[in-house]
Amino acid sequence: MANSLQSEQLAGGGPVGQFGAIVIGAGVSGLYQLHRLRQLGLSVRCLEDGRGVGGTWYWNRYPGCRFDSESETYGYSFSKELLQEWDWKEHYSGQPENERYLNYVADKFDLRRDIQFDSRVTSAVYDARANRWEVQLESGQRMRTQFLVAAVGILSARYIPPFEGIDSFKGASYHTSRWPKEEIDLTGKRVAVIGTGATAVQLIPIIAKKVGHLTVFQRTPNYCAPLRNSLVDAETQRRFKATYPEIHKKCRETPAAFIHEFDPRCALEVSPEERLALYEELWARPGFSKWLANFRDIMTDRAANEDFAEFVRNKIRARVKDPVVAEKLVPKDHPFGSKRVPLETEYYEAYNRDNVLLVDVRETPIERITSKGIKTSDREYEFDVIIYATGFDAITGALTRIDIRGEGGQTLKDKWANGLRTYLGLQTAGFPNFFIATNSAFCNYTVCAEMLVEWISECIRYIREQGYSRIAPTPQAEEAWVAHAAEMASQTLLSDAKSWFVGANIPGKARTLLLYANTAPAYRAKCAEVATRGYEGFVLQ
Ligand code: NA7
């Protein structure tokens, strides 16, 4: 019976809940996955580490956290009713509103009754004889399921560098992705921020205005571009609601599933004056237009990329008063867009404030955390608060931190020790009925997440209707996909920086491009084609 929790007593253990499907994570992907699997009549349990829904938008509560995607493209597209009911207040909606939205979705589709909160999954072990996954929580609770879907997010396994003395600090420390619910009063405090990625770039200008003094420890400067957020007026709201089919159609057609479309010309084909005119126009526009509406070879041609990179460098120089500080903020060691482009609001102006200091840790590396603050090779800085904006063990981290064991006891961690190995990003050989519902294509998150969730749901429906009980990719199909993904990666500049895109931010992590570097339409077409051909490349039993 759908949604009923049956229990059985297993030898040597407590009661074990039996489910048709278990979804790990109640974020953007997990909520929709739960909804779709329930529609198949399966008994589904969604296990969520947090105390509420939202995933990324539940955990990342730091001041300034917001979308870089246009709000109207980030919301789910699957329900016309939901689209008409929800009003986006800002063009790039902030975390509190995004969390409210996902709570609204959970309530509207009555999802909460199948979500178990405060439930951290520690292991998932495949029992080949029974064709069941046994899932264990930190609490010791165990459950069994035929289908296991990991909707764990691509940026959820937080990373804190193993600085010596990290526990000796007597003040307060926070990682941006585990920001407390209750407001932290930073007024007048001496605050450190370590990191200058997309998160820090959102956070810094907001807290700079509150703190007594802010010291930013930067290892690599980024090419940050203006977000240009604004309120959604009533007329625009009406337009969104009237044109959602067109908005979604456009997102399904563009390479990265945004409303932005690349300029069909190559950068160096046009005159310097024409190039500059486009750059200035893009700069004045909101969102990722500077990246995704640029000349079409911006991410494939080094010279084209460098031309725009220099434009951005000069924009940075023009905004920072002290030329020495400005030069430290100017990226020179990687192509534009080879790291995620942070979108900012008054980020560079923060460094013009008297109470903000930039420390370049390439010049003076952090040696240790002390009881009072941070010791670099140069001096000791004293703080009341240290904020780690040091990112995530992206894409694979949230999966390999769970002890996932497939056929023959093989762990996912071992299998992926030399890099990510999947077929279509959806399954991995040797782990039957285990699906990955987190979008790792280079794609506006929700757009591709919806596609993956629908693909997985349709696949499970097919398996059940056709009288099969399990599915896993063949090693050959997986090998071919890994080779194809590497070939796609080699055609872009996305692998050219030491970023989370390639696992370079985590010491010891294998270097492979973790994002699928083909266009989102091509990815969707490939997944659809595989399904149409009776799940080509998979073994169904
Ligand atoms: P990111 O983009 O991975 O940024 C992490 C930052 O932390 C980055 O500036 C790192 O410098 C810095 N970092 C990491 N380790 C260290 C050490 N050991 N010392 C000094 N500085 C360090 O994470 P975010 O949270 O900002 O953004 C992640 C994504 O979330 C983002 O792309 C959006 O999609 C949303 P580095 O650049 O590695 O030299």
XYZ file of C-alpha atoms and ligand atoms in Angstrom:
580
model
C 0.000 0.000 0.000
C 1.388 3.383 -0.935
C 3.147 5.340 1.819
C 2.568 2.818 4.551
C 5.516 1.918 6.720
C 5.599 -1.811 7.256
C 8.072 -3.281 9.661
C 9.661 -6.615 10.103
C 12.005 -7.926 12.717
C 15.323 -9.031 11.224
C 17.588 -11.436 13.058
C 19.980 -9.485 15.261
C 18.481 -6.054 14.510
C 15.666 -3.683 15.391
C 12.554 -3.112 13.309
C 13.418 -2.445 9.681
C 11.113 -0.241 7.607
C 10.382 -1.613 4.133
C 9.945 0.776 1.248
C 9.556 0.644 -2.490
C 11.882 3.625 -2.776
C 14.026 5.748 -0.524
C 15.064 9.239 -1.560
C 18.030 10.762 0.249
C 17.645 14.532 0.539
C 14.679 16.914 0.617
C 16.151 19.687 -1.509
C 15.141 20.797 -4.983
C 15.684 17.353 -6.555
C 14.561 15.244 -3.599
C 11.210 16.965 -3.100
C 10.243 16.521 -6.720
C 11.578 12.953 -6.760
C 9.437 12.067 -3.765
C 6.386 13.576 -5.464
C 6.964 11.678 -8.721
C 7.719 8.316 -7.136
C 4.656 8.555 -4.937
C 2.574 9.124 -8.059
C 3.728 5.671 -9.223
C 2.040 4.160 -6.183
C 5.316 3.263 -4.495
C 5.782 3.488 -0.763
C 8.449 6.175 -0.524
C 10.435 7.541 2.366
C 12.531 10.682 1.962
C 15.404 10.950 4.446
C 16.677 14.423 5.242
C 19.594 15.377 7.432
C 18.142 18.829 8.220
C 15.107 19.783 10.265
C 13.347 21.279 7.297
C 13.070 21.016 3.527
C 15.151 22.993 1.067
C 18.617 21.400 0.899
C 20.961 24.149 -0.268
C 18.285 26.713 0.604
C 17.856 25.241 4.069
C 21.551 25.104 4.999
C 23.027 28.183 3.337
C 21.569 30.926 5.527
C 24.532 33.268 5.434
C 23.717 36.940 4.855
C 23.462 37.714 1.151
C 22.748 34.147 -0.009
C 20.606 34.253 -3.160
C 20.058 32.834 -6.654
C 22.347 33.663 -9.526
C 19.707 32.122 -11.792
C 16.743 34.269 -12.762
C 14.056 33.408 -10.199
C 11.428 32.622 -12.828
C 13.750 29.999 -14.348
C 14.790 28.399 -11.064
C 11.297 27.574 -9.797
C 9.867 24.186 -10.737
C 8.115 24.036 -14.080
C 6.185 20.798 -13.494
C 3.016 22.306 -12.018
C 1.062 24.991 -13.843
C -0.874 25.663 -10.671
C 2.278 26.225 -8.648
C 3.629 28.558 -11.325
C 0.484 30.666 -11.125
C 0.359 30.666 -7.334
C 3.912 31.713 -6.535
C 5.082 35.319 -6.821
C 8.839 35.812 -7.034
C 9.606 39.032 -5.203
C 13.092 39.601 -6.590
C 14.676 38.827 -9.944
C 17.414 36.923 -8.070
C 15.573 35.647 -5.052
C 17.210 35.493 -1.619
C 17.609 32.452 0.644
C 14.747 33.207 3.064
C 12.316 33.464 0.157
C 13.753 30.376 -1.552
C 13.339 28.364 1.616
C 9.741 29.630 1.911
C 9.119 28.577 -1.684
C 10.343 25.032 -1.103
C 8.260 24.823 2.072
C 5.274 25.984 0.070
C 5.944 23.219 -2.464
C 6.266 20.626 0.311
C 2.915 21.710 1.761
C 1.115 22.051 -1.545
C 1.978 18.503 -2.597
C 1.631 17.136 0.932
C 5.206 15.860 0.859
C 6.013 16.224 4.543
C 4.151 13.056 5.591
C 6.807 10.988 3.798
C 9.847 13.002 4.846
C 11.798 11.946 7.888
C 13.876 14.881 9.163
C 16.994 14.791 11.357
C 17.907 11.624 9.509
C 21.487 11.464 8.342
C 22.176 8.449 6.160
C 25.487 6.836 7.081
C 25.423 3.720 4.906
C 23.552 2.018 2.088
C 24.457 -1.573 1.336
C 23.101 -3.607 -1.563
C 21.890 -7.107 -0.742
C 22.088 -8.885 -4.112
C 20.161 -11.987 -3.001
C 17.144 -10.006 -1.896
C 17.694 -7.215 -4.464
C 17.253 -4.680 -1.702
C 19.273 -1.756 -0.362
C 19.721 -1.623 3.369
C 19.976 1.971 4.486
C 21.234 2.932 7.913
C 20.913 6.267 9.677
C 23.239 7.881 12.184
C 20.619 7.093 14.815
C 21.041 3.383 14.061
C 17.613 3.142 12.414
C 17.594 0.769 9.431
C 15.359 0.516 6.410
C 15.197 -1.596 3.274
C 14.222 -0.483 -0.176
C 14.180 -1.745 -3.734
C 15.069 1.607 -5.302
C 17.479 4.095 -3.780
C 17.675 7.631 -5.152
C 20.428 9.976 -3.979
C 19.175 13.540 -4.243
C 22.024 14.793 -2.111
C 22.939 17.939 -4.039
C 26.186 18.813 -5.778
C 27.352 21.404 -3.259
C 26.307 20.026 0.093
C 29.369 18.282 1.558
C 31.008 21.276 3.183
C 34.776 21.629 3.142
C 36.865 23.183 5.884
C 40.614 23.126 5.210
C 42.468 21.136 7.871
C 44.280 24.154 9.295
C 46.515 23.345 12.183
C 45.078 24.501 15.512
C 41.578 24.894 14.117
C 39.932 23.758 17.362
C 42.001 26.059 19.529
C 40.193 29.240 18.434
C 38.320 30.721 21.397
C 35.955 32.886 19.354
C 33.012 31.721 17.234
C 33.553 29.915 13.906
C 31.023 29.225 11.178
C 31.046 27.567 7.796
C 28.759 29.522 5.488
C 26.787 26.403 4.567
C 26.004 25.613 8.211
C 24.994 29.116 9.183
C 22.775 29.071 12.283
C 19.069 29.843 12.057
C 19.212 32.413 14.807
C 20.719 35.722 13.764
C 24.401 36.170 14.547
C 25.136 39.659 15.737
C 28.354 40.738 14.050
C 27.959 44.386 15.041
C 31.282 45.890 15.994
C 33.060 42.510 15.893
C 36.466 41.664 14.436
C 35.599 39.173 11.722
C 37.651 37.022 9.335
C 36.359 35.522 6.115
C 38.485 32.782 4.554
C 37.713 32.297 0.863
C 36.557 34.504 -1.987
C 34.317 32.170 -4.023
C 30.690 32.845 -5.000
C 29.587 32.474 -1.373
C 32.087 34.931 0.106
C 31.371 37.374 -2.693
C 27.686 37.448 -1.655
C 28.505 37.622 2.056
C 31.353 40.143 2.253
C 29.610 43.356 1.116
C 26.697 42.760 3.489
C 28.679 42.028 6.625
C 31.315 44.678 5.836
C 28.679 47.276 6.714
C 27.965 45.686 10.103
C 31.215 44.429 11.521
C 33.766 46.483 13.396
C 36.544 45.187 11.162
C 36.634 42.594 8.405
C 39.732 40.767 7.161
C 39.317 38.750 3.976
C 41.818 35.945 3.348
C 41.997 35.413 -0.396
C 43.877 32.663 -2.177
C 42.581 33.132 -5.734
C 40.785 36.253 -6.956
C 37.721 35.631 -9.102
C 36.208 37.329 -12.105
C 33.133 38.681 -10.340
C 30.427 40.347 -12.396
C 27.542 42.587 -11.316
C 24.339 40.722 -10.475
C 22.052 43.776 -10.884
C 19.235 42.384 -8.797
C 15.930 44.259 -8.494
C 12.382 43.799 -7.284
C 9.869 42.121 -9.572
C 7.131 44.666 -10.250
C 3.487 43.705 -10.707
C 3.609 44.011 -14.473
C 6.664 41.734 -14.734
C 4.997 39.270 -12.381
C 1.992 39.128 -14.713
C 4.338 38.680 -17.678
C 6.122 35.753 -15.993
C 2.827 34.048 -15.295
C 1.502 34.658 -18.791
C 4.660 33.462 -20.524
C 5.949 30.545 -18.443
C 5.600 28.127 -21.380
C 7.867 30.399 -23.482
C 10.324 30.907 -20.603
C 10.609 27.157 -20.064
C 10.861 26.460 -23.782
C 13.749 28.896 -24.015
C 15.484 27.326 -21.019
C 15.122 23.928 -22.641
C 16.804 25.207 -25.801
C 19.796 27.201 -24.530
C 23.139 25.470 -23.829
C 23.098 25.966 -20.056
C 19.303 26.079 -19.619
C 19.193 29.777 -18.767
C 17.304 32.520 -20.581
C 20.673 33.763 -21.828
C 21.753 32.799 -25.323
C 25.277 32.967 -26.708
C 25.992 35.521 -29.417
C 26.320 33.441 -32.608
C 29.536 35.233 -33.602
C 33.096 34.365 -32.622
C 34.733 37.118 -30.579
C 37.747 37.766 -32.759
C 35.715 37.762 -35.974
C 34.355 41.201 -35.160
C 36.159 44.521 -34.761
C 37.506 45.574 -31.349
C 34.864 48.344 -31.274
C 32.023 45.869 -31.850
C 33.437 43.529 -29.223
C 33.659 46.287 -26.672
C 30.109 47.363 -27.478
C 28.821 43.847 -26.735
C 30.914 43.552 -23.572
C 29.553 46.859 -22.260
C 25.999 45.845 -23.125
C 26.402 42.510 -21.337
C 27.988 44.204 -18.359
C 24.951 46.441 -17.989
C 22.592 43.471 -18.066
C 21.671 41.412 -14.990
C 22.685 37.843 -14.210
C 24.958 35.471 -16.090
C 24.555 37.303 -19.419
C 28.259 38.236 -19.230
C 29.129 34.555 -19.300
C 26.293 32.888 -21.178
C 25.266 35.582 -23.678
C 28.860 36.350 -24.642
C 30.474 35.411 -27.962
C 29.930 31.734 -28.608
C 33.622 30.836 -28.393
C 34.213 32.493 -25.011
C 34.624 29.098 -23.306
C 36.429 27.313 -26.119
C 38.884 29.802 -27.633
C 41.689 30.942 -25.378
C 42.314 34.223 -27.212
C 38.587 35.090 -27.234
C 38.416 34.331 -23.541
C 41.477 36.440 -22.767
C 40.001 39.407 -24.618
C 36.952 39.426 -22.347
C 39.017 38.554 -19.266
C 41.039 41.724 -19.768
C 37.801 43.714 -20.051
C 36.690 42.313 -16.689
C 40.078 42.992 -15.091
C 39.788 46.643 -16.082
C 36.265 46.818 -14.655
C 37.657 45.564 -11.346
C 40.561 48.049 -11.418
C 38.122 50.898 -12.010
C 36.117 50.104 -8.886
C 38.844 49.658 -6.290
C 40.474 52.901 -5.124
C 43.793 51.538 -3.857
C 45.692 50.270 -6.930
C 47.687 47.763 -4.868
C 44.489 46.225 -3.456
C 42.891 46.358 -6.910
C 45.749 44.371 -8.444
C 45.383 41.692 -5.749
C 41.706 41.376 -6.676
C 42.427 40.948 -10.367
C 42.554 37.303 -11.535
C 45.438 36.477 -13.829
C 46.040 32.742 -13.515
C 42.923 31.231 -15.076
C 40.512 31.927 -17.932
C 37.279 33.821 -17.335
C 34.481 31.336 -16.545
C 36.817 28.410 -15.862
C 35.779 28.930 -12.245
C 32.161 29.618 -11.406
C 31.631 33.357 -12.055
C 30.467 34.928 -8.788
C 27.742 37.510 -9.290
C 28.082 40.435 -6.925
C 26.470 43.520 -5.490
C 28.954 46.128 -4.240
C 31.624 43.461 -3.693
C 34.579 45.456 -4.938
C 33.383 48.614 -3.171
C 33.678 46.725 0.124
C 37.461 46.938 -0.294
C 37.228 50.739 -0.432
C 35.962 50.786 3.148
C 38.319 51.700 5.989
C 37.200 48.686 8.022
C 38.026 46.054 5.362
C 41.463 44.522 4.813
C 42.425 42.076 2.065
C 45.113 39.514 2.878
C 46.577 37.596 -0.044
C 47.413 34.148 1.343
C 49.585 33.380 -1.655
C 51.923 36.130 -0.420
C 51.501 35.337 3.264
C 50.033 31.826 3.694
C 47.862 30.872 6.655
C 50.135 28.879 8.966
C 47.635 28.003 11.648
C 44.539 29.003 13.545
C 45.392 30.194 17.032
C 43.291 30.702 20.151
C 43.019 34.386 19.222
C 42.700 34.239 15.473
C 44.734 33.457 12.361
C 48.513 33.312 12.078
C 49.949 33.894 8.606
C 53.631 33.774 7.651
C 53.626 37.502 8.275
C 51.738 38.120 11.555
C 48.916 37.017 13.837
C 45.468 38.542 13.315
C 42.995 38.586 16.216
C 39.305 37.906 15.668
C 36.016 37.454 17.483
C 34.569 35.434 14.608
C 36.090 33.319 11.826
C 33.868 32.557 8.841
C 34.905 29.691 6.599
C 33.601 30.368 3.088
C 35.786 27.532 1.880
C 33.326 25.662 -0.289
C 32.392 22.046 -0.809
C 33.653 18.628 -1.785
C 31.509 19.065 -4.869
C 29.380 16.499 -6.726
C 31.018 13.308 -5.465
C 31.592 14.378 -1.827
C 28.003 14.090 -0.623
C 27.864 10.556 -2.056
C 31.257 9.229 -1.019
C 30.753 10.469 2.548
C 27.982 7.873 2.792
C 29.276 4.308 2.951
C 27.556 3.112 -0.231
C 28.325 -0.511 -1.145
C 27.154 -2.194 -4.305
C 27.544 -5.706 -5.684
C 30.363 -7.690 -4.108
C 30.716 -5.104 -1.343
C 32.439 -2.602 -3.627
C 32.288 0.914 -2.164
C 31.412 3.937 -4.238
C 34.350 5.731 -2.663
C 36.791 3.122 -3.966
C 35.111 2.966 -7.329
C 35.445 6.726 -7.755
C 38.921 7.036 -6.228
C 40.364 7.985 -9.623
C 37.409 10.124 -10.692
C 33.662 10.155 -11.217
C 32.392 7.108 -13.138
C 28.738 7.007 -14.123
C 26.566 6.281 -17.093
C 24.689 9.471 -18.047
C 25.367 10.802 -14.555
C 22.346 8.731 -13.503
C 23.681 5.353 -12.434
C 26.999 3.629 -11.859
C 27.839 0.027 -12.813
C 27.744 -2.461 -9.955
C 25.161 -0.485 -7.967
C 21.783 -1.794 -9.199
C 18.658 0.286 -8.625
C 20.773 3.115 -7.252
C 20.008 6.395 -9.016
C 21.688 9.775 -8.741
C 19.163 12.595 -9.024
C 21.564 15.485 -8.618
C 22.240 17.535 -11.673
C 25.902 17.512 -12.619
C 25.444 18.875 -16.111
C 26.547 22.437 -16.788
C 22.959 23.518 -16.402
C 20.607 25.849 -14.515
C 19.996 23.598 -11.528
C 16.266 23.014 -11.399
C 15.828 22.701 -15.153
C 18.120 19.672 -15.395
C 17.125 18.326 -11.990
C 13.516 18.102 -13.174
C 14.674 16.254 -16.271
C 16.676 13.746 -14.215
C 13.873 13.185 -11.725
C 11.420 12.555 -14.554
C 13.859 10.194 -16.294
C 14.386 8.188 -13.091
C 10.661 8.055 -12.341
C 9.854 6.918 -15.865
C 12.613 4.293 -15.686
C 11.247 2.864 -12.433
C 7.725 2.842 -13.885
C 9.041 0.954 -16.925
C 10.921 -1.601 -14.808
C 7.812 -2.361 -12.765
C 5.430 -2.450 -15.695
C 7.687 -4.722 -17.748
C 8.078 -7.147 -14.874
C 11.748 -6.419 -14.247
C 13.116 -5.843 -10.782
C 16.519 -4.268 -11.266
C 18.553 -2.050 -13.533
C 22.240 -1.187 -13.728
C 24.479 0.078 -16.524
C 26.864 -2.241 -18.302
C 30.556 -1.550 -17.572
C 31.020 -0.987 -21.333
C 28.307 1.691 -21.509
C 29.779 3.382 -18.478
C 33.291 3.262 -19.927
C 32.063 4.816 -23.172
C 30.217 7.572 -21.271
C 33.286 8.383 -19.141
C 35.402 8.611 -22.320
C 32.768 10.771 -24.020
C 32.532 13.096 -20.983
C 36.335 13.447 -20.970
C 36.275 14.244 -24.688
C 33.621 16.943 -24.109
C 35.688 18.325 -21.220
C 38.772 18.587 -23.422
C 36.902 20.895 -25.797
C 36.252 23.606 -23.202
C 38.261 25.812 -20.876
C 36.216 24.584 -17.882
C 39.061 22.352 -16.702
C 41.627 25.140 -16.827
C 41.405 26.405 -13.256
C 41.941 24.841 -9.868
C 38.247 24.842 -8.998
C 35.571 22.578 -7.572
C 34.551 21.895 -11.186
C 37.594 19.592 -11.376
C 37.947 18.628 -7.709
C 41.072 20.773 -7.327
C 39.792 22.486 -4.177
C 40.010 19.250 -2.184
C 43.552 18.048 -1.434
C 44.094 14.548 -2.830
C 40.874 14.462 -4.874
C 41.236 13.040 -8.391
C 41.252 15.703 -11.092
C 38.485 15.214 -13.609
C 35.875 17.637 -14.822
C 32.927 16.732 -12.611
C 30.406 18.651 -14.695
C 29.179 17.191 -17.972
C 30.429 19.753 -20.480
C 27.953 19.146 -23.286
C 24.945 21.405 -23.811
C 21.854 20.772 -21.709
C 19.667 20.051 -24.800
C 22.220 17.486 -26.044
C 22.307 15.883 -22.595
C 18.521 15.721 -22.401
C 18.329 14.267 -25.926
C 20.893 11.582 -25.075
C 19.065 10.535 -21.899
C 15.750 10.447 -23.787
C 17.258 8.420 -26.631
C 18.656 5.822 -24.229
C 15.200 5.408 -22.663
C 13.453 5.220 -26.025
C 15.783 2.417 -27.070
C 14.648 0.303 -24.130
C 17.359 1.627 -21.794
C 20.266 0.991 -24.091
C 23.486 0.456 -22.158
C 21.634 -0.833 -19.107
C 20.995 -4.413 -18.031
C 17.394 -4.982 -16.962
C 16.619 -8.125 -15.018
P 34.202 27.896 -3.723
O 33.815 28.568 -4.976
O 34.841 26.549 -3.801
O 35.154 28.894 -2.939
C 35.874 28.491 -1.807
C 36.862 29.566 -1.458
O 37.649 29.111 -0.341
C 37.841 29.853 -2.584
O 38.098 31.218 -2.618
C 39.057 29.051 -2.170
O 40.269 29.524 -2.719
C 39.014 29.237 -0.681
N 39.809 28.237 0.013
C 39.604 26.905 0.031
N 40.574 26.296 0.746
C 41.389 27.281 1.168
C 42.580 27.292 1.938
N 43.116 26.159 2.393
N 43.169 28.482 2.186
C 42.630 29.626 1.712
N 41.518 29.684 0.976
C 40.911 28.517 0.703
O 32.959 27.745 -2.741
P 31.721 28.737 -2.548
O 30.962 28.268 -1.371
O 32.143 30.146 -2.603
O 30.889 28.495 -3.829
C 30.517 27.170 -4.186
C 29.412 27.201 -5.144
O 28.187 27.430 -4.438
C 29.445 28.252 -6.169
O 30.229 27.912 -7.257
C 27.997 28.429 -6.513
O 27.639 27.499 -7.518
C 27.279 28.109 -5.270
P 40.756 28.975 -4.163
O 39.878 29.639 -5.168
O 40.547 27.476 -4.136
O 42.178 29.332 -4.261
